[in-house]
Amino acid sequence: MEFPTPDPKSKRIRTREAMIQYQKARQEGKEWTGEVPMGEGPLNRDGMPKTPPGQSVTDRWPVLDLGFQPEIPLENWSLTLSGLLDYPASFSWEEFNKFPQVEDVSDFHCVTSWSRLDNRWKGVRFSDLANHCRVQKEVRYVYIKAYDGYSTNLPIEEAMKYDVLLVHTWEGMPLSKEHGGPVRMITPQLYAWKGAKWIGEIIFREDDELGFWEQRGYSNSANPWLEERYW
């Protein structure tokens, strides 16, 4: 079988390479003289324009789901971490809330072309949960399952970023059912479908598995500043 050779001069590859160099320069504290990634507004804390390309800013928080919003009493809620871990575990609501509680402000970018900026969240860092269960060295991806049957997937390096939270509070109030309460995941540096509502299980794996929307044509990498909406 003959495999095609990607064109290194294509716009998609050149744009991604430029993004990599830009992020590397920022991480190393070096001056950047090249083009800033696409988007509008002042740079956020990660050096990206606050509003990614193709997005419109809104004060509303539209509700999007698969048509089913599960009712999960706190006494019945649990979060399971499984797969390639030294200490797989399931946490009750009380056990989940014993982890360090983090307050953070970040942006929410939906693939359907709207962004809600400067959301105030409270929850638990994904990395704190993962480190508690001791991720094995073979892990490259996580596969996330939700109480409504939804699923999504992430490379482990994306999931472990500092701003990836499992949140239970939004704007000072408990996260409502329609927005994924009691707990949802947020991924501020990716499109929001990568953060599951009603999160129930996180599986740590060596191999990738496409989630619900990834199987149906959504991008597997989901970078808003590269407009990676679809395959």
Short mmCIF file of C-alpha atoms in Angstrom, two decimals:
data_model
loop_
_atom_site.label_atom_id
_atom_site.label_comp_id
_atom_site.label_asym_id
_atom_site.label_seq_id
_atom_site.Cartn_x
_atom_site.Cartn_y
_atom_site.Cartn_z
CA MET A 1 0.00 0.00 0.00
CA GLU A 2 1.22 3.48 -0.84
CA PHE A 3 0.61 6.23 1.69
CA PRO A 4 0.20 9.89 0.67
CA THR A 5 2.90 12.37 1.60
CA PRO A 6 1.59 15.46 3.41
CA ASP A 7 2.47 18.75 1.76
CA PRO A 8 4.69 20.64 4.23
CA LYS A 9 3.86 23.89 2.44
CA SER A 10 0.10 23.56 2.96
CA LYS A 11 -1.57 26.35 4.91
CA ARG A 12 -2.79 23.95 7.61
CA ILE A 13 0.67 22.54 8.33
CA ARG A 14 2.40 25.93 8.13
CA THR A 15 -0.15 27.45 10.52
CA ARG A 16 0.25 24.63 13.02
CA GLU A 17 4.05 24.81 12.85
CA ALA A 18 3.90 28.57 13.49
CA MET A 19 1.62 27.98 16.48
CA ILE A 20 4.07 25.44 17.91
CA GLN A 21 6.99 27.85 17.56
CA TYR A 22 4.98 30.68 19.10
CA GLN A 23 3.97 28.61 22.13
CA LYS A 24 7.51 27.29 22.56
CA ALA A 25 8.93 30.83 22.52
CA ARG A 26 6.45 31.94 25.20
CA GLN A 27 7.21 28.94 27.40
CA GLU A 28 10.93 29.68 27.17
CA GLY A 29 10.44 33.41 27.81
CA LYS A 30 11.89 34.37 24.44
CA GLU A 31 10.87 37.36 22.36
CA TRP A 32 8.53 36.51 19.52
CA THR A 33 8.80 38.51 16.30
CA GLY A 34 6.54 36.36 14.14
CA GLU A 35 2.82 36.55 13.56
CA VAL A 36 0.50 36.21 16.56
CA PRO A 37 -2.08 33.37 16.28
CA MET A 38 -5.41 34.19 14.65
CA GLY A 39 -8.17 35.85 16.62
CA GLU A 40 -9.22 39.19 18.09
CA GLY A 41 -8.77 41.15 21.31
CA PRO A 42 -6.00 41.33 23.90
CA LEU A 43 -3.90 38.26 24.55
CA ASN A 44 -5.09 35.93 27.27
CA ARG A 45 -2.80 34.43 29.95
CA ASP A 46 -1.66 31.77 27.47
CA GLY A 47 -0.71 34.34 24.86
CA MET A 48 -3.68 33.74 22.56
CA PRO A 49 -6.15 36.39 21.38
CA LYS A 50 -9.13 36.34 23.76
CA THR A 51 -11.58 35.62 20.93
CA PRO A 52 -10.51 32.85 18.52
CA PRO A 53 -11.18 33.28 14.79
CA GLY A 54 -14.75 32.75 13.65
CA GLN A 55 -16.21 33.23 17.15
CA SER A 56 -18.79 35.75 18.36
CA VAL A 57 -18.76 36.83 22.00
CA THR A 58 -21.99 36.41 23.98
CA ASP A 59 -23.11 37.06 27.55
CA ARG A 60 -25.52 34.13 27.35
CA TRP A 61 -24.62 30.49 27.91
CA PRO A 62 -26.57 28.48 25.33
CA VAL A 63 -27.59 24.95 26.28
CA LEU A 64 -26.40 22.14 23.99
CA ASP A 65 -26.73 18.44 24.71
CA LEU A 66 -27.82 15.13 23.17
CA GLY A 67 -31.45 15.64 24.12
CA PHE A 68 -31.25 14.08 27.57
CA GLN A 69 -30.36 15.85 30.81
CA PRO A 70 -29.81 13.28 33.57
CA GLU A 71 -31.05 13.96 37.08
CA ILE A 72 -28.24 12.95 39.43
CA PRO A 73 -28.84 13.40 43.17
CA LEU A 74 -25.59 14.18 44.98
CA GLU A 75 -25.94 11.08 47.14
CA ASN A 76 -25.96 8.95 43.95
CA TRP A 77 -23.23 10.81 42.08
CA SER A 78 -19.75 9.32 41.75
CA LEU A 79 -16.70 9.83 39.58
CA THR A 80 -14.62 6.82 38.52
CA LEU A 81 -10.99 6.94 37.37
CA SER A 82 -9.99 3.68 35.69
CA GLY A 83 -7.55 2.17 33.23
CA LEU A 84 -3.76 2.47 33.43
CA LEU A 85 -3.51 3.80 36.98
CA ASP A 86 -1.66 2.51 40.02
CA TYR A 87 -4.68 3.27 42.18
CA PRO A 88 -7.98 3.24 40.27
CA ALA A 89 -10.76 4.74 42.34
CA SER A 90 -14.35 5.93 42.51
CA PHE A 91 -15.09 9.10 44.45
CA SER A 92 -18.37 10.01 46.09
CA TRP A 93 -19.53 13.63 46.22
CA GLU A 94 -18.01 14.02 49.68
CA GLU A 95 -14.70 12.43 48.63
CA PHE A 96 -14.54 14.54 45.47
CA ASN A 97 -14.94 17.72 47.51
CA LYS A 98 -12.03 16.77 49.78
CA PHE A 99 -9.64 17.47 46.90
CA PRO A 100 -8.20 21.01 46.74
CA GLN A 101 -10.93 23.38 45.57
CA VAL A 102 -9.71 25.72 42.84
CA GLU A 103 -11.28 29.00 41.76
CA ASP A 104 -10.38 30.14 38.27
CA VAL A 105 -11.55 32.49 35.52
CA SER A 106 -11.39 31.22 31.95
CA ASP A 107 -13.10 31.39 28.58
CA PHE A 108 -15.54 28.95 27.00
CA HIS A 109 -15.42 28.43 23.22
CA CYS A 110 -18.19 26.48 21.52
CA VAL A 111 -17.67 24.88 18.11
CA THR A 112 -20.97 26.44 16.99
CA SER A 113 -19.14 29.80 16.78
CA TRP A 114 -19.87 31.52 20.11
CA SER A 115 -17.59 32.27 23.04
CA ARG A 116 -18.44 33.27 26.61
CA LEU A 117 -15.48 35.04 28.17
CA ASP A 118 -14.27 35.36 31.77
CA ASN A 119 -16.36 32.66 33.40
CA ARG A 120 -15.81 32.21 37.13
CA TRP A 121 -15.48 28.55 38.01
CA LYS A 122 -14.86 26.50 41.11
CA GLY A 123 -13.91 22.85 41.11
CA VAL A 124 -11.08 20.32 41.16
CA ARG A 125 -8.12 20.22 38.81
CA PHE A 126 -8.07 17.19 36.53
CA SER A 127 -4.35 16.86 37.29
CA ASP A 128 -4.99 16.60 41.04
CA LEU A 129 -7.32 13.66 40.51
CA ALA A 130 -4.96 11.99 38.04
CA ASN A 131 -1.92 12.44 40.28
CA HIS A 132 -3.84 11.03 43.24
CA CYS A 133 -4.48 7.83 41.26
CA ARG A 134 -0.91 7.71 39.87
CA VAL A 135 -0.97 7.71 36.07
CA GLN A 136 1.18 4.95 34.59
CA LYS A 137 3.91 5.87 32.11
CA GLU A 138 2.18 4.12 29.21
CA VAL A 139 -0.78 6.51 29.27
CA ARG A 140 -1.13 8.70 26.19
CA TYR A 141 -4.86 9.46 26.16
CA VAL A 142 -7.96 9.71 28.30
CA TYR A 143 -11.44 8.64 27.29
CA ILE A 144 -14.28 10.35 29.13
CA LYS A 145 -17.78 8.98 29.66
CA ALA A 146 -20.79 10.91 30.90
CA TYR A 147 -24.08 10.06 32.60
CA ASP A 148 -26.06 10.95 29.46
CA GLY A 149 -24.14 8.52 27.25
CA TYR A 150 -21.83 11.20 25.84
CA SER A 151 -18.12 10.54 25.40
CA THR A 152 -15.03 12.45 24.32
CA ASN A 153 -11.27 11.95 24.26
CA LEU A 154 -8.09 13.92 24.95
CA PRO A 155 -4.34 13.46 24.80
CA ILE A 156 -3.06 13.20 28.36
CA GLU A 157 -0.94 16.35 27.96
CA GLU A 158 -4.07 18.37 27.13
CA ALA A 159 -6.05 16.89 30.01
CA MET A 160 -3.27 17.67 32.50
CA LYS A 161 -3.10 21.40 31.67
CA TYR A 162 -3.43 23.74 34.63
CA ASP A 163 -6.81 25.16 33.60
CA VAL A 164 -8.63 21.88 32.94
CA LEU A 165 -11.09 21.56 35.81
CA LEU A 166 -13.98 19.41 36.89
CA VAL A 167 -16.29 22.18 38.01
CA HIS A 168 -19.32 22.21 40.30
CA THR A 169 -19.77 25.99 40.58
CA TRP A 170 -20.25 28.68 37.91
CA GLU A 171 -20.49 32.40 38.69
CA GLY A 172 -20.83 31.65 42.41
CA MET A 173 -23.76 29.24 42.05
CA PRO A 174 -23.95 25.42 41.90
CA LEU A 175 -23.67 24.26 38.30
CA SER A 176 -27.19 23.75 36.99
CA LYS A 177 -28.40 20.49 35.51
CA GLU A 178 -28.76 21.89 31.98
CA HIS A 179 -25.10 22.92 32.00
CA GLY A 180 -23.83 19.58 33.26
CA GLY A 181 -24.34 19.72 37.01
CA PRO A 182 -23.47 18.48 39.46
CA VAL A 183 -20.03 18.25 37.78
CA ARG A 184 -18.74 18.90 34.28
CA MET A 185 -15.27 19.18 32.79
CA ILE A 186 -13.98 22.36 31.14
CA THR A 187 -11.13 22.63 28.61
CA PRO A 188 -10.49 26.38 28.09
CA GLN A 189 -7.70 25.90 25.56
CA LEU A 190 -9.83 23.64 23.34
CA TYR A 191 -13.35 23.78 21.96
CA ALA A 192 -15.84 23.06 24.70
CA TRP A 193 -17.14 19.70 23.40
CA LYS A 194 -13.89 18.22 24.76
CA GLY A 195 -15.19 18.92 28.26
CA ALA A 196 -18.03 16.52 29.05
CA LYS A 197 -21.16 17.52 30.95
CA TRP A 198 -22.38 15.16 33.71
CA ILE A 199 -18.96 13.54 33.82
CA GLY A 200 -18.96 10.03 35.27
CA GLU A 201 -15.80 8.15 34.30
CA ILE A 202 -12.28 8.96 33.09
CA ILE A 203 -10.39 6.06 31.50
CA PHE A 204 -6.61 6.32 31.12
CA ARG A 205 -5.32 4.51 28.04
CA GLU A 206 -2.29 3.93 25.86
CA ASP A 207 -4.33 4.11 22.64
CA ASP A 208 -6.78 6.74 21.47
CA GLU A 209 -10.51 6.14 21.01
CA LEU A 210 -12.74 8.68 19.31
CA GLY A 211 -15.60 10.11 21.33
CA PHE A 212 -19.21 10.76 20.31
CA TRP A 213 -18.68 13.86 18.16
CA GLU A 214 -15.19 12.88 17.01
CA GLN A 215 -16.77 9.79 15.40
CA ARG A 216 -19.23 12.09 13.63
CA GLY A 217 -16.80 14.48 12.01
CA TYR A 218 -15.57 16.84 14.73
CA SER A 219 -11.82 17.47 14.88
CA ASN A 220 -9.84 15.22 17.19
CA SER A 221 -7.49 18.07 18.17
CA ALA A 222 -10.08 20.88 18.56
CA ASN A 223 -7.78 23.92 18.73
CA PRO A 224 -9.96 27.08 18.52
CA TRP A 225 -7.12 29.32 17.29
CA LEU A 226 -6.55 27.00 14.33
CA GLU A 227 -10.32 26.66 13.78
CA GLU A 228 -10.04 22.89 14.10
CA ARG A 229 -13.78 22.34 14.18
CA TYR A 230 -14.14 19.39 11.80
CA TRP A 231 -12.02 16.68 10.23
#
